[in-house]
Structure formats: C-alpha cells, structure tokens
CSV table of C-alpha atoms and ligand atoms in Angstrom, one decimal:
chain,number,residue,atom,x,y,z
A,1,MET,CA,0.0,0.0,0.0
A,2,THR,CA,1.2,3.5,-0.8
A,3,ARG,CA,2.0,5.5,2.3
A,4,PHE,CA,1.9,9.2,3.1
A,5,TRP,CA,4.8,10.9,4.9
A,6,ALA,CA,5.3,14.6,5.9
A,7,VAL,CA,8.5,16.7,5.7
A,8,VAL,CA,8.4,20.0,7.6
A,9,PRO,CA,11.0,22.6,6.8
A,10,ALA,CA,11.6,24.5,10.0
A,11,ALA,CA,15.2,25.8,9.6
A,12,GLY,CA,14.5,29.4,8.7
A,13,VAL,CA,15.2,32.4,10.9
A,14,GLY,CA,12.1,34.4,10.0
A,15,ARG,CA,13.9,37.6,9.0
A,16,ARG,CA,10.7,39.3,7.8
A,17,MET,CA,9.2,38.8,11.2
A,18,ARG,CA,11.8,41.0,12.7
A,19,HIS,CA,11.9,39.1,16.0
A,20,SER,CA,14.9,37.8,17.9
A,21,LEU,CA,13.2,34.3,18.1
A,22,PRO,CA,12.7,32.4,14.8
A,23,LYS,CA,9.0,32.7,14.0
A,24,GLN,CA,8.3,29.0,14.3
A,25,TYR,CA,9.0,29.3,18.0
A,26,LEU,CA,6.9,32.4,18.8
A,27,PRO,CA,4.1,31.9,21.3
A,28,LEU,CA,0.6,31.3,19.9
A,29,HIS,CA,-2.3,30.3,22.1
A,30,GLY,CA,-0.2,28.8,24.9
A,31,ARG,CA,2.1,26.8,22.6
A,32,CYS,CA,4.6,27.8,20.0
A,33,VAL,CA,3.8,28.1,16.2
A,34,ILE,CA,5.5,24.8,15.2
A,35,GLU,CA,3.7,22.9,17.9
A,36,HIS,CA,0.4,23.8,16.3
A,37,THR,CA,1.7,22.8,12.9
A,38,LEU,CA,3.1,19.5,14.0
A,39,GLU,CA,0.0,18.6,16.1
A,40,THR,CA,-2.2,18.4,13.0
A,41,LEU,CA,0.3,16.2,11.1
A,42,VAL,CA,1.4,13.9,14.0
A,43,ASN,CA,-2.2,13.2,14.9
A,44,HIS,CA,-3.3,12.6,11.3
A,45,PRO,CA,-4.1,8.9,11.0
A,46,ARG,CA,-3.0,8.6,7.3
A,47,ILE,CA,0.5,10.0,7.9
A,48,SER,CA,3.0,7.3,8.6
A,49,GLY,CA,5.8,9.6,10.0
A,50,LEU,CA,7.3,13.0,9.9
A,51,VAL,CA,10.7,14.5,9.2
A,52,VAL,CA,11.4,18.0,10.5
A,53,ALA,CA,14.4,20.0,9.2
A,54,ILE,CA,15.9,22.0,12.1
A,55,GLY,CA,18.5,24.8,11.8
A,56,VAL,CA,22.0,23.8,12.7
A,57,GLU,CA,22.2,26.6,15.2
A,58,ASP,CA,18.7,26.0,16.6
A,59,SER,CA,18.6,25.7,20.4
A,60,TYR,CA,14.8,25.9,20.7
A,61,TRP,CA,13.6,22.7,19.1
A,62,GLN,CA,14.6,20.5,22.1
A,63,ASP,CA,12.2,22.4,24.3
A,64,THR,CA,9.1,21.8,22.2
A,65,ALA,CA,6.5,19.1,22.8
A,66,PHE,CA,7.5,17.1,19.8
A,67,ALA,CA,11.3,16.7,20.4
A,68,GLY,CA,11.9,13.0,20.8
A,69,HIS,CA,8.3,12.1,19.7
A,70,PRO,CA,8.3,8.6,18.3
A,71,ARG,CA,6.6,9.7,15.0
A,72,VAL,CA,8.9,12.7,14.5
A,73,GLN,CA,12.5,12.5,13.2
A,74,THR,CA,14.8,15.5,12.6
A,75,VAL,CA,17.5,16.4,10.1
A,76,PRO,CA,19.7,19.4,9.9
A,77,GLY,CA,18.3,22.2,7.7
A,78,GLY,CA,20.2,23.8,4.8
A,79,PRO,CA,20.9,27.4,3.6
A,80,GLU,CA,17.6,27.6,1.5
A,81,ARG,CA,14.2,26.1,2.1
A,82,ALA,CA,14.7,23.7,-0.8
A,83,ASP,CA,18.0,22.5,0.8
A,84,SER,CA,16.1,21.8,4.1
A,85,VAL,CA,13.4,19.8,2.2
A,86,ARG,CA,16.1,17.8,0.3
A,87,ASN,CA,17.7,16.8,3.5
A,88,GLY,CA,14.4,15.7,4.8
A,89,LEU,CA,13.6,13.7,1.7
A,90,GLU,CA,17.0,12.0,1.7
A,91,HIS,CA,16.4,10.9,5.3
A,92,LEU,CA,13.0,9.6,4.4
A,93,ALA,CA,14.3,7.6,1.5
A,94,ALA,CA,15.7,5.1,4.1
A,95,SER,CA,12.2,4.1,5.2
A,96,ALA,CA,9.9,5.2,2.4
A,97,GLY,CA,9.6,4.0,-1.2
A,98,ASP,CA,9.9,6.0,-4.4
A,99,THR,CA,6.2,5.8,-5.0
A,100,ASP,CA,5.2,6.8,-1.4
A,101,TRP,CA,3.6,10.3,-1.2
A,102,VAL,CA,5.3,13.1,0.7
A,103,LEU,CA,3.5,16.1,2.0
A,104,VAL,CA,5.9,19.1,2.4
A,105,HIS,CA,4.4,21.6,4.8
A,106,ASP,CA,5.9,24.8,6.2
A,107,ALA,CA,6.5,24.9,9.9
A,108,ALA,CA,5.3,28.5,9.7
A,109,ARG,CA,1.7,27.5,8.7
A,110,PRO,CA,0.2,26.6,12.1
A,111,CYS,CA,-3.5,26.7,11.0
A,112,LEU,CA,-3.6,23.6,8.8
A,113,LEU,CA,-6.9,21.7,9.1
A,114,PRO,CA,-6.9,17.9,9.0
A,115,GLU,CA,-9.7,18.0,6.5
A,116,ASP,CA,-7.5,20.0,4.1
A,117,VAL,CA,-4.9,17.2,4.4
A,118,ASP,CA,-7.6,14.7,3.7
A,119,ARG,CA,-8.8,16.6,0.6
A,120,LEU,CA,-5.3,16.8,-0.8
A,121,MET,CA,-4.8,13.1,-0.3
A,122,ASP,CA,-8.2,12.1,-1.7
A,123,GLN,CA,-7.9,14.3,-4.7
A,124,LEU,CA,-4.3,13.4,-5.6
A,125,GLN,CA,-3.6,9.8,-4.6
A,126,ALA,CA,-4.4,8.6,-8.1
A,127,ASP,CA,-2.8,11.5,-9.8
A,128,PRO,CA,0.3,11.0,-12.0
A,129,VAL,CA,2.0,14.2,-10.9
A,130,GLY,CA,0.7,15.4,-7.5
A,131,GLY,CA,-0.1,18.9,-6.4
A,132,VAL,CA,-0.6,21.8,-4.1
A,133,LEU,CA,-3.1,23.2,-1.7
A,134,GLY,CA,-4.0,26.7,-2.5
A,135,GLN,CA,-6.7,29.3,-3.2
A,136,ARG,CA,-8.0,31.1,-6.2
A,137,VAL,CA,-7.1,34.8,-6.2
A,138,ARG,CA,-10.0,37.0,-5.4
A,139,ASP,CA,-8.8,40.5,-5.9
A,140,THR,CA,-8.0,42.3,-9.2
A,141,MET,CA,-4.3,41.8,-9.8
A,142,LYS,CA,-1.9,44.6,-10.8
A,143,ARG,CA,1.6,44.4,-12.2
A,144,THR,CA,3.8,47.4,-11.4
A,145,ASP,CA,7.2,48.9,-12.3
A,146,ALA,CA,9.9,49.4,-9.6
A,147,GLY,CA,8.2,52.6,-8.5
A,148,SER,CA,4.8,50.8,-7.9
A,149,ARG,CA,3.2,52.4,-11.0
A,150,VAL,CA,0.8,50.0,-12.6
A,151,THR,CA,2.0,48.6,-15.9
A,152,ALA,CA,-0.8,46.1,-16.4
A,153,THR,CA,-3.9,44.6,-14.9
A,154,VAL,CA,-3.3,40.8,-14.9
A,155,GLU,CA,-6.2,38.5,-15.8
A,156,ARG,CA,-7.3,37.0,-12.5
A,157,SER,CA,-8.9,33.8,-13.8
A,158,GLY,CA,-6.5,31.0,-13.5
A,159,LEU,CA,-4.4,32.6,-10.8
A,160,TRP,CA,-3.9,30.9,-7.4
A,161,HIS,CA,-2.1,31.5,-4.2
A,162,ALA,CA,0.0,28.4,-3.5
A,163,PHE,CA,0.0,27.1,0.1
A,164,THR,CA,1.4,24.0,1.6
A,165,PRO,CA,1.2,21.0,2.0
A,166,GLN,CA,2.5,20.3,-1.4
A,167,MET,CA,2.2,16.6,-2.2
A,168,PHE,CA,4.4,14.6,-4.6
A,169,ARG,CA,5.8,11.1,-4.8
A,170,LEU,CA,9.1,10.8,-3.1
A,171,GLY,CA,11.1,9.6,-6.1
A,172,LEU,CA,9.7,12.3,-8.4
A,173,LEU,CA,10.2,15.1,-5.8
A,174,ARG,CA,13.8,14.1,-5.1
A,175,ARG,CA,14.5,14.1,-8.9
A,176,ALA,CA,12.8,17.5,-9.3
A,177,LEU,CA,14.7,19.2,-6.5
A,178,ASP,CA,18.0,17.6,-7.6
A,179,THR,CA,17.5,18.8,-11.1
A,180,ALA,CA,16.5,22.3,-10.0
A,181,ALA,CA,19.6,22.5,-7.9
A,182,ARG,CA,21.8,21.2,-10.7
A,183,ASP,CA,20.3,23.7,-13.2
A,184,GLY,CA,20.7,26.6,-10.8
A,185,VAL,CA,17.0,27.2,-10.8
A,186,ALA,CA,15.8,28.9,-7.5
A,187,VAL,CA,12.7,27.2,-6.3
A,188,THR,CA,10.5,28.6,-3.5
A,189,ASP,CA,8.2,25.7,-3.4
A,190,GLU,CA,8.2,22.0,-4.5
A,191,ALA,CA,5.7,22.6,-7.3
A,192,SER,CA,8.1,24.9,-9.1
A,193,ALA,CA,10.8,22.2,-9.1
A,194,VAL,CA,8.3,19.7,-10.5
A,195,GLU,CA,7.2,22.3,-13.1
A,196,HIS,CA,10.9,22.7,-14.1
A,197,LEU,CA,10.7,19.0,-15.1
A,198,GLY,CA,7.9,19.9,-17.5
A,199,MET,CA,5.1,18.5,-15.4
A,200,GLN,CA,1.9,20.2,-14.3
A,201,PRO,CA,1.0,19.9,-10.6
A,202,GLN,CA,-2.7,20.0,-9.7
A,203,MET,CA,-4.1,22.8,-7.6
A,204,VAL,CA,-6.5,21.7,-4.8
A,205,GLU,CA,-8.7,24.3,-3.1
A,206,GLY,CA,-7.9,24.7,0.5
A,207,HIS,CA,-9.0,26.8,3.4
A,208,ALA,CA,-8.0,30.5,3.5
A,209,GLY,CA,-7.0,30.2,7.1
A,210,ASN,CA,-3.9,28.2,6.2
A,211,ILE,CA,-1.7,31.3,6.2
A,212,LYS,CA,2.1,31.4,6.5
A,213,VAL,CA,3.2,33.5,9.5
A,214,THR,CA,5.5,35.9,7.7
A,215,GLN,CA,5.3,39.4,9.1
A,216,PRO,CA,4.5,41.0,12.4
A,217,GLY,CA,0.7,41.0,12.7
A,218,ASP,CA,0.3,37.5,11.1
A,219,LEU,CA,0.4,35.9,14.5
A,220,THR,CA,-2.8,37.7,15.5
A,221,LEU,CA,-4.5,36.5,12.3
A,222,ALA,CA,-3.2,32.9,12.9
A,223,GLY,CA,-4.5,33.1,16.5
A,224,PHE,CA,-7.9,34.1,15.2
A,225,PHE,CA,-8.1,31.1,12.7
A,226,LEU,CA,-7.0,28.7,15.4
A,227,GLN,CA,-9.7,29.9,17.7
A,228,GLN,CA,-12.3,29.6,14.9
A,229,ALA,CA,-11.1,26.0,14.3
A,230,ARG,CA,-11.4,25.2,18.0
A,231,HIS,CA,-14.9,26.6,18.3
A,232,HIS,CA,-16.4,25.4,15.1
A,233,GLU,CA,-14.2,22.3,14.4
A,234,ARG,CA,-14.1,23.9,10.9
A,235,PHE,CA,-14.2,27.4,9.5
B,1,CTP,N1,12.9,27.2,5.9
B,1,CTP,C1,13.8,26.1,6.1
B,1,CTP,N2,15.1,26.3,5.7
B,1,CTP,C2,15.6,27.5,5.2
B,1,CTP,C3,14.6,28.5,5.1
B,1,CTP,C4,13.3,28.4,5.4
B,1,CTP,O1,13.4,25.0,6.5
B,1,CTP,N3,16.9,27.6,4.9
B,1,CTP,C5,11.5,27.0,6.3
B,1,CTP,C6,11.0,28.0,7.4
B,1,CTP,O2,11.4,27.6,8.7
B,1,CTP,C7,9.5,28.0,7.1
B,1,CTP,C8,9.4,27.6,5.7
B,1,CTP,O3,10.6,27.1,5.2
B,1,CTP,O4,8.9,27.1,7.9
B,1,CTP,C9,8.9,28.8,4.8
B,1,CTP,O5,9.9,29.7,4.7
B,1,CTP,P1,9.8,31.3,5.1
B,1,CTP,O6,8.4,31.6,5.3
B,1,CTP,O7,10.5,32.1,4.0
B,1,CTP,O8,10.5,31.3,6.5
B,1,CTP,P2,11.9,32.0,6.8
B,1,CTP,O9,12.9,31.8,5.8
B,1,CTP,O10,12.2,31.6,8.2
B,1,CTP,O11,11.5,33.6,6.9
B,1,CTP,P3,12.2,34.8,6.1
B,1,CTP,O12,12.2,34.5,4.7
B,1,CTP,O13,11.3,36.0,6.5
B,1,CTP,O14,13.6,34.9,6.7
B,2,MG,MG1,12.5,32.5,3.7
C-alpha cells in the first residue's frame, strides 16, 4: 500500500518577522507556532511519519513538545528552504519507497486543518503528478514597475495562491529538487521544481486560514483562525 509521509522545513530564521526568536518558536495560544503545525500532522491517521528540518544553530527545538516524539525525526536544515526539504527527503528515503507520497508543509503554517490534508490526499492519490493546496485569487491583480506604478492589470482567472502542504511522490520530488539545484533554478516551493521537469501539478482548493506566518501581525491572524477551528471544528 502506498504510504503518506510529511516533511516539515523548520530551519528558517524568520527575517521578515523582525523578532529575535525564529517565528516557528513564537508563542501562539499557549504553545509555539511549530507545535500547532506538528499537532495536525502527527495526529493525522493517514500519515506514517514526519521528518522535521531544524536549523543547525537551533537551540529551541529541544524544548518543544515534539522533540523525541516517536513519530517525529529530525534532520539538519540547509541554507535555503529547498535544501532543508532535500535533507528531509534524503532521510525519508531510508524508510519510504519512491512511490510513497510526501506532504511538504511549512513549519510557519500553524492553522492547517486535518480536512485540508484529507482533501489533498483524496484528490491526488491517483494523480500521475501530485499537487498543491491553494486558493484562487479573489482581488483584481496589478503588475507594477519598480516605482509601484501600474504597468498592467493581470487576468485573475486561473491565478492561485500556492500554500502548503504540497504533495508529490518521493522519487519524483527528489529528482525534481536535484534537477532544479543542478540547473541553478531557485525554487521557492516543491511545485516549481516539478514544473521545471515539464510537469503540471494539480491545484487543490484549501482553506483561506492556512496562512504562512511571515510578518508581524500575522500571528494575530493565525490566532484568530486557530480559535475559529477550535470553536467550530471547521471554519
Ligand atoms: N525554511 C527552512 N530552511 C531554510 C529557510 C526556510 O526550513 N533555509 C523553512 C522556514 O522555517 C519556514 C518555511 O521554510 O517554515 C517557509 O519559509 P519562510 O516563510 O521564508 O521562512 P523564513 O525563511 O524563516 O522567513 P524569512 O524568509 O522571512 O527569513
Ligand atoms: Mg525565507
């Protein structure tokens, strides 16, 4: 039977958050950001195990609730997110098969709902490529020059925000990230590496609350979505 695994890049420093603590360790509703993130994945019955990429200078991970958890293994992170993910995939290859699915999910997205994970799995498990949780763009989109002057209004239909998890088969994803690295193509998500191989990942509509904590203020928003999830079980 094909299995599902999760790889969680958590080796960033959160520069845009402008806080002395890396954002994945900032407090949120009595826990830290990454504890909320991992909670959903660790408790998901269809996920066989998790690999978390931790920064080499990180001294906070060991104090989280998931350090030493039997379903959670760690690897050292790399200089870029893609490097951290590649380290996680390499580690996973010791226990997972090439056709097993891997869900790569940002540590900085603490509001992931289990039903979004299920929707991704259900819609993609027979897919030849794999795909990405996201949301269709709602606003009118503008392209600008360096001075923020509008140069064009971009057709909105067919535009999406790409979230995580991004789900691909282990063998394909390793090949995609290796190829992108070899070709010197900077990839900010797994899908772009797969696209670089000439394949077309599938977008799967997810919940808008699955935000990435990126800038000051996002924590308040994440707190709101977590509270909503608790009170209503879903948004
Ligand atoms: N990440 C990682 N290894 C890196 C860089 C990022 O594992 N070398 C992880 C982050 O910890 C985060 C996810 O990738 O969970 C998404 O990246 P991003 O939001 O860019 O986080 P940071 O790089 O930490 O933030 P910033 O870009 O503002 O510095
Ligand atoms: Mg970054």
